[in-house]
Amino acid sequence: KKQEKVVNLIEKPDYVKPMPAIVGVNFINNSKLMFGCLKELMDKNIKTKQEYQLTDAFQLMLDKGANMETFELDGWYDCGKPETMLKTNKYLLNKKTKVIKTKNTVIIDPVYIEDSAEIVNSVIGPYVSVAKNVVIKSSIIKNSILNKGCNVLNAQLTDSLIGENAVVDDIVEKLNVGDNSEIRYSGK
């Protein structure tokens, strides 16, 4: 399908009409204009559904003469909610995996494990992504995403998202832990 020029954008319309969707892939040539439009949104308190929307900034850019074009994607991989992020992770792991050497650890494909991760005495997978500088010890982890620098110790995690530099210690749960957070069993 040929590229088409964008003339109007609607953030989460209240009606259903077949049309292309904005799925989060944007290449901005004129960042100065974009940041100016974002500032205008805030200065004029322009909100859609009680929130500042990037879509509204894009519309201001169009109104000021910016050129935007569409292109088609083969799929829409949503990361807006924990369950859709895990579903997207599963899709991506079915396309590409990476495994490193570990100590006394069972790896169940598909997984993606960065080279700098340290994994000892654990079971990892299936469908687990492990970022840089993650430490996992004596844990069982399935269908989860562990972001850079987090530590998972003596844990059993399924369907979990662990933020950057978070610590999870002695927990058996489904978790969604933010960056720089600590979750420890209180019986310690």
PDB file of C-alpha atoms in Angstrom:
ATOM      1  CA  LYS A   1       0.000   0.000   0.000  1.00  0.00           C
ATOM      2  CA  LYS A   2       1.336   3.445  -0.883  1.00  0.00           C
ATOM      3  CA  GLN A   3       2.190   6.045   1.713  1.00  0.00           C
ATOM      4  CA  GLU A   4      -0.597   8.494   2.388  1.00  0.00           C
ATOM      5  CA  LYS A   5      -0.411  12.040   3.718  1.00  0.00           C
ATOM      6  CA  VAL A   6      -1.863  12.576   7.205  1.00  0.00           C
ATOM      7  CA  VAL A   7      -4.226  15.561   7.529  1.00  0.00           C
ATOM      8  CA  ASN A   8      -5.967  14.845  10.855  1.00  0.00           C
ATOM      9  CA  LEU A   9      -5.309  12.741  13.961  1.00  0.00           C
ATOM     10  CA  ILE A  10      -7.821  11.474  16.537  1.00  0.00           C
ATOM     11  CA  GLU A  11      -6.727  10.081  19.927  1.00  0.00           C
ATOM     12  CA  LYS A  12      -8.846   7.051  20.898  1.00  0.00           C
ATOM     13  CA  PRO A  13     -12.016   8.009  19.005  1.00  0.00           C
ATOM     14  CA  ASP A  14     -15.378   7.322  20.655  1.00  0.00           C
ATOM     15  CA  TYR A  15     -16.651   5.731  17.447  1.00  0.00           C
ATOM     16  CA  VAL A  16     -15.429   2.758  15.449  1.00  0.00           C
ATOM     17  CA  LYS A  17     -14.495   3.526  11.860  1.00  0.00           C
ATOM     18  CA  PRO A  18     -11.990   1.561   9.775  1.00  0.00           C
ATOM     19  CA  MET A  19      -8.893   3.732   9.535  1.00  0.00           C
ATOM     20  CA  PRO A  20      -5.167   3.508  10.122  1.00  0.00           C
ATOM     21  CA  ALA A  21      -4.082   3.594  13.759  1.00  0.00           C
ATOM     22  CA  ILE A  22      -1.147   5.349  15.393  1.00  0.00           C
ATOM     23  CA  VAL A  23       0.781   2.475  16.947  1.00  0.00           C
ATOM     24  CA  GLY A  24       3.725   4.242  18.538  1.00  0.00           C
ATOM     25  CA  VAL A  25       6.312   4.249  15.771  1.00  0.00           C
ATOM     26  CA  ASN A  26       7.187   7.850  14.960  1.00  0.00           C
ATOM     27  CA  PHE A  27      10.132   9.378  13.140  1.00  0.00           C
ATOM     28  CA  ILE A  28      10.248  13.141  13.732  1.00  0.00           C
ATOM     29  CA  ASN A  29      12.398  15.234  11.374  1.00  0.00           C
ATOM     30  CA  ASN A  30      11.634  18.545  13.072  1.00  0.00           C
ATOM     31  CA  SER A  31      12.082  17.967  16.795  1.00  0.00           C
ATOM     32  CA  LYS A  32      12.172  21.733  17.431  1.00  0.00           C
ATOM     33  CA  LEU A  33       8.615  22.047  16.075  1.00  0.00           C
ATOM     34  CA  MET A  34       7.479  18.994  18.050  1.00  0.00           C
ATOM     35  CA  PHE A  35       8.863  20.299  21.354  1.00  0.00           C
ATOM     36  CA  GLY A  36       7.361  23.711  20.615  1.00  0.00           C
ATOM     37  CA  CYS A  37       3.960  22.072  20.082  1.00  0.00           C
ATOM     38  CA  LEU A  38       4.320  20.068  23.306  1.00  0.00           C
ATOM     39  CA  LYS A  39       5.080  23.307  25.163  1.00  0.00           C
ATOM     40  CA  GLU A  40       2.029  24.939  23.546  1.00  0.00           C
ATOM     41  CA  LEU A  41      -0.157  22.043  24.765  1.00  0.00           C
ATOM     42  CA  MET A  42       0.994  22.592  28.329  1.00  0.00           C
ATOM     43  CA  ASP A  43       0.945  26.396  28.186  1.00  0.00           C
ATOM     44  CA  LYS A  44      -2.627  26.386  26.829  1.00  0.00           C
ATOM     45  CA  ASN A  45      -3.652  23.343  28.938  1.00  0.00           C
ATOM     46  CA  ILE A  46      -4.838  21.466  25.834  1.00  0.00           C
ATOM     47  CA  LYS A  47      -5.929  17.983  26.919  1.00  0.00           C
ATOM     48  CA  THR A  48      -7.871  15.091  25.431  1.00  0.00           C
ATOM     49  CA  LYS A  49      -9.693  12.854  27.904  1.00  0.00           C
ATOM     50  CA  GLN A  50      -8.112  14.784  30.803  1.00  0.00           C
ATOM     51  CA  GLU A  51      -4.559  13.995  29.641  1.00  0.00           C
ATOM     52  CA  TYR A  52      -1.875  15.655  27.569  1.00  0.00           C
ATOM     53  CA  GLN A  53      -1.616  13.588  24.389  1.00  0.00           C
ATOM     54  CA  LEU A  54       1.297  13.303  21.973  1.00  0.00           C
ATOM     55  CA  THR A  55      -1.366  12.977  19.277  1.00  0.00           C
ATOM     56  CA  ASP A  56      -2.530  16.531  20.041  1.00  0.00           C
ATOM     57  CA  ALA A  57       1.041  17.796  19.615  1.00  0.00           C
ATOM     58  CA  PHE A  58       1.210  15.992  16.265  1.00  0.00           C
ATOM     59  CA  GLN A  59      -2.059  17.652  15.237  1.00  0.00           C
ATOM     60  CA  LEU A  60      -0.610  21.062  16.137  1.00  0.00           C
ATOM     61  CA  MET A  61       2.412  20.196  13.995  1.00  0.00           C
ATOM     62  CA  LEU A  62       0.095  19.376  11.073  1.00  0.00           C
ATOM     63  CA  ASP A  63      -1.787  22.629  11.637  1.00  0.00           C
ATOM     64  CA  LYS A  64       1.549  24.485  11.408  1.00  0.00           C
ATOM     65  CA  GLY A  65       2.394  22.850   8.064  1.00  0.00           C
ATOM     66  CA  ALA A  66       4.368  19.748   9.050  1.00  0.00           C
ATOM     67  CA  ASN A  67       4.214  16.830   6.628  1.00  0.00           C
ATOM     68  CA  MET A  68       3.330  13.394   8.048  1.00  0.00           C
ATOM     69  CA  GLU A  69       2.934  10.178   6.105  1.00  0.00           C
ATOM     70  CA  THR A  70       1.684   6.715   6.978  1.00  0.00           C
ATOM     71  CA  PHE A  71       3.226   3.319   6.452  1.00  0.00           C
ATOM     72  CA  GLU A  72       1.846  -0.143   7.121  1.00  0.00           C
ATOM     73  CA  LEU A  73       3.048  -2.551   9.779  1.00  0.00           C
ATOM     74  CA  ASP A  74       2.553  -6.302   9.783  1.00  0.00           C
ATOM     75  CA  GLY A  75       1.271  -6.294  13.360  1.00  0.00           C
ATOM     76  CA  TRP A  76       0.415  -4.174  16.345  1.00  0.00           C
ATOM     77  CA  TYR A  77       2.410  -5.064  19.422  1.00  0.00           C
ATOM     78  CA  ASP A  78       0.919  -3.211  22.368  1.00  0.00           C
ATOM     79  CA  CYS A  79       2.919  -2.529  25.522  1.00  0.00           C
ATOM     80  CA  GLY A  80       0.383  -0.330  27.304  1.00  0.00           C
ATOM     81  CA  LYS A  81      -0.643  -2.865  29.952  1.00  0.00           C
ATOM     82  CA  PRO A  82       1.331  -5.596  31.749  1.00  0.00           C
ATOM     83  CA  GLU A  83      -0.581  -8.437  30.079  1.00  0.00           C
ATOM     84  CA  THR A  84      -0.131  -6.989  26.584  1.00  0.00           C
ATOM     85  CA  MET A  85       3.545  -6.270  27.243  1.00  0.00           C
ATOM     86  CA  LEU A  86       4.049  -9.916  28.222  1.00  0.00           C
ATOM     87  CA  LYS A  87       2.125 -11.037  25.129  1.00  0.00           C
ATOM     88  CA  THR A  88       4.349  -8.830  22.950  1.00  0.00           C
ATOM     89  CA  ASN A  89       7.450 -10.216  24.706  1.00  0.00           C
ATOM     90  CA  LYS A  90       6.243 -13.740  23.918  1.00  0.00           C
ATOM     91  CA  TYR A  91       5.751 -12.808  20.247  1.00  0.00           C
ATOM     92  CA  LEU A  92       9.240 -11.276  20.021  1.00  0.00           C
ATOM     93  CA  LEU A  93      10.912 -14.218  21.780  1.00  0.00           C
ATOM     94  CA  ASN A  94       9.363 -16.557  19.231  1.00  0.00           C
ATOM     95  CA  LYS A  95      11.269 -14.512  16.604  1.00  0.00           C
ATOM     96  CA  LYS A  96      14.658 -14.094  18.335  1.00  0.00           C
ATOM     97  CA  THR A  97      16.339 -15.662  21.341  1.00  0.00           C
ATOM     98  CA  LYS A  98      19.703 -15.322  23.042  1.00  0.00           C
ATOM     99  CA  VAL A  99      21.163 -17.481  25.796  1.00  0.00           C
ATOM    100  CA  ILE A 100      24.346 -17.122  27.840  1.00  0.00           C
ATOM    101  CA  LYS A 101      26.316 -19.578  29.945  1.00  0.00           C
ATOM    102  CA  THR A 102      24.905 -19.937  33.437  1.00  0.00           C
ATOM    103  CA  LYS A 103      25.847 -21.782  36.623  1.00  0.00           C
ATOM    104  CA  ASN A 104      23.669 -24.737  37.683  1.00  0.00           C
ATOM    105  CA  THR A 105      20.715 -23.278  35.787  1.00  0.00           C
ATOM    106  CA  VAL A 106      18.065 -24.782  33.528  1.00  0.00           C
ATOM    107  CA  ILE A 107      17.068 -22.639  30.541  1.00  0.00           C
ATOM    108  CA  ILE A 108      13.731 -23.394  28.857  1.00  0.00           C
ATOM    109  CA  ASP A 109      13.478 -21.720  25.441  1.00  0.00           C
ATOM    110  CA  PRO A 110      12.513 -19.275  24.213  1.00  0.00           C
ATOM    111  CA  VAL A 111      14.375 -16.729  26.336  1.00  0.00           C
ATOM    112  CA  TYR A 112      16.521 -13.646  25.754  1.00  0.00           C
ATOM    113  CA  ILE A 113      19.367 -13.148  28.222  1.00  0.00           C
ATOM    114  CA  GLU A 114      21.911 -10.328  27.952  1.00  0.00           C
ATOM    115  CA  ASP A 115      25.599 -11.264  28.227  1.00  0.00           C
ATOM    116  CA  SER A 116      26.160  -9.262  31.428  1.00  0.00           C
ATOM    117  CA  ALA A 117      23.405 -11.068  33.358  1.00  0.00           C
ATOM    118  CA  GLU A 118      24.459 -13.338  36.226  1.00  0.00           C
ATOM    119  CA  ILE A 119      22.210 -16.364  36.722  1.00  0.00           C
ATOM    120  CA  VAL A 120      22.956 -19.047  39.328  1.00  0.00           C
ATOM    121  CA  ASN A 121      20.993 -22.084  40.603  1.00  0.00           C
ATOM    122  CA  SER A 122      17.799 -21.121  38.784  1.00  0.00           C
ATOM    123  CA  VAL A 123      15.205 -22.177  36.218  1.00  0.00           C
ATOM    124  CA  ILE A 124      14.561 -19.565  33.525  1.00  0.00           C
ATOM    125  CA  GLY A 125      11.801 -19.808  30.917  1.00  0.00           C
ATOM    126  CA  PRO A 126       9.931 -20.168  28.861  1.00  0.00           C
ATOM    127  CA  TYR A 127       9.254 -16.615  27.641  1.00  0.00           C
ATOM    128  CA  VAL A 128      11.640 -14.667  29.849  1.00  0.00           C
ATOM    129  CA  SER A 129      13.633 -11.574  28.828  1.00  0.00           C
ATOM    130  CA  VAL A 130      16.607 -10.670  31.016  1.00  0.00           C
ATOM    131  CA  ALA A 131      18.266  -7.271  30.489  1.00  0.00           C
ATOM    132  CA  LYS A 132      21.823  -6.094  31.167  1.00  0.00           C
ATOM    133  CA  ASN A 133      23.367  -6.470  34.626  1.00  0.00           C
ATOM    134  CA  VAL A 134      20.489  -8.502  36.058  1.00  0.00           C
ATOM    135  CA  VAL A 135      21.331 -10.879  38.918  1.00  0.00           C
ATOM    136  CA  ILE A 136      19.157 -13.976  39.414  1.00  0.00           C
ATOM    137  CA  LYS A 137      19.942 -16.466  42.174  1.00  0.00           C
ATOM    138  CA  SER A 138      18.030 -19.543  43.338  1.00  0.00           C
ATOM    139  CA  SER A 139      14.877 -18.563  41.461  1.00  0.00           C
ATOM    140  CA  ILE A 140      12.274 -19.930  39.056  1.00  0.00           C
ATOM    141  CA  ILE A 141      11.055 -17.417  36.469  1.00  0.00           C
ATOM    142  CA  LYS A 142       8.478 -17.935  33.700  1.00  0.00           C
ATOM    143  CA  ASN A 143       6.816 -15.557  31.212  1.00  0.00           C
ATOM    144  CA  SER A 144       8.423 -12.433  32.680  1.00  0.00           C
ATOM    145  CA  ILE A 145      10.517  -9.381  31.811  1.00  0.00           C
ATOM    146  CA  LEU A 146      13.432  -8.388  34.057  1.00  0.00           C
ATOM    147  CA  ASN A 147      14.768  -4.899  33.332  1.00  0.00           C
ATOM    148  CA  LYS A 148      18.398  -3.819  33.647  1.00  0.00           C
ATOM    149  CA  GLY A 149      20.152  -3.966  36.959  1.00  0.00           C
ATOM    150  CA  CYS A 150      17.404  -5.743  38.881  1.00  0.00           C
ATOM    151  CA  ASN A 151      18.103  -8.507  41.416  1.00  0.00           C
ATOM    152  CA  VAL A 152      15.828 -11.524  41.825  1.00  0.00           C
ATOM    153  CA  LEU A 153      16.784 -13.750  44.739  1.00  0.00           C
ATOM    154  CA  ASN A 154      15.060 -16.893  46.068  1.00  0.00           C
ATOM    155  CA  ALA A 155      11.911 -16.076  44.099  1.00  0.00           C
ATOM    156  CA  GLN A 156       9.282 -17.830  41.999  1.00  0.00           C
ATOM    157  CA  LEU A 157       7.874 -15.416  39.432  1.00  0.00           C
ATOM    158  CA  THR A 158       5.322 -15.931  36.676  1.00  0.00           C
ATOM    159  CA  ASP A 159       3.738 -13.284  34.422  1.00  0.00           C
ATOM    160  CA  SER A 160       5.856 -10.591  36.079  1.00  0.00           C
ATOM    161  CA  LEU A 161       7.458  -7.268  35.139  1.00  0.00           C
ATOM    162  CA  ILE A 162      10.452  -6.245  37.246  1.00  0.00           C
ATOM    163  CA  GLY A 163      11.692  -2.657  36.878  1.00  0.00           C
ATOM    164  CA  GLU A 164      15.213  -1.303  36.549  1.00  0.00           C
ATOM    165  CA  ASN A 165      17.381  -1.715  39.656  1.00  0.00           C
ATOM    166  CA  ALA A 166      14.500  -3.326  41.568  1.00  0.00           C
ATOM    167  CA  VAL A 167      15.104  -6.014  44.186  1.00  0.00           C
ATOM    168  CA  VAL A 168      12.782  -9.003  44.609  1.00  0.00           C
ATOM    169  CA  ASP A 169      13.781 -11.298  47.475  1.00  0.00           C
ATOM    170  CA  ASP A 170      12.083 -14.462  48.769  1.00  0.00           C
ATOM    171  CA  ILE A 171       8.774 -13.911  46.950  1.00  0.00           C
ATOM    172  CA  VAL A 172       6.382 -16.353  45.252  1.00  0.00           C
ATOM    173  CA  GLU A 173       4.056 -14.110  43.262  1.00  0.00           C
ATOM    174  CA  LYS A 174       2.946 -12.528  40.033  1.00  0.00           C
ATOM    175  CA  LEU A 175       4.515  -9.048  40.319  1.00  0.00           C
ATOM    176  CA  ASN A 176       4.644  -5.701  38.560  1.00  0.00           C
ATOM    177  CA  VAL A 177       7.506  -3.929  40.347  1.00  0.00           C
ATOM    178  CA  GLY A 178       8.565  -0.380  39.437  1.00  0.00           C
ATOM    179  CA  ASP A 179      12.086   0.912  38.954  1.00  0.00           C
ATOM    180  CA  ASN A 180      14.269   1.201  42.077  1.00  0.00           C
ATOM    181  CA  SER A 181      11.727  -0.666  44.243  1.00  0.00           C
ATOM    182  CA  GLU A 182      12.305  -3.438  46.772  1.00  0.00           C
ATOM    183  CA  ILE A 183       9.925  -6.304  47.529  1.00  0.00           C
ATOM    184  CA  ARG A 184      11.096  -8.647  50.279  1.00  0.00           C
ATOM    185  CA  TYR A 185       9.301 -11.299  52.274  1.00  0.00           C
ATOM    186  CA  SER A 186       8.542  -9.670  55.626  1.00  0.00           C
ATOM    187  CA  GLY A 187       9.226 -12.878  57.564  1.00  0.00           C
ATOM    188  CA  LYS A 188      12.969 -12.305  57.184  1.00  0.00           C
TER     189      LYS A 188
END
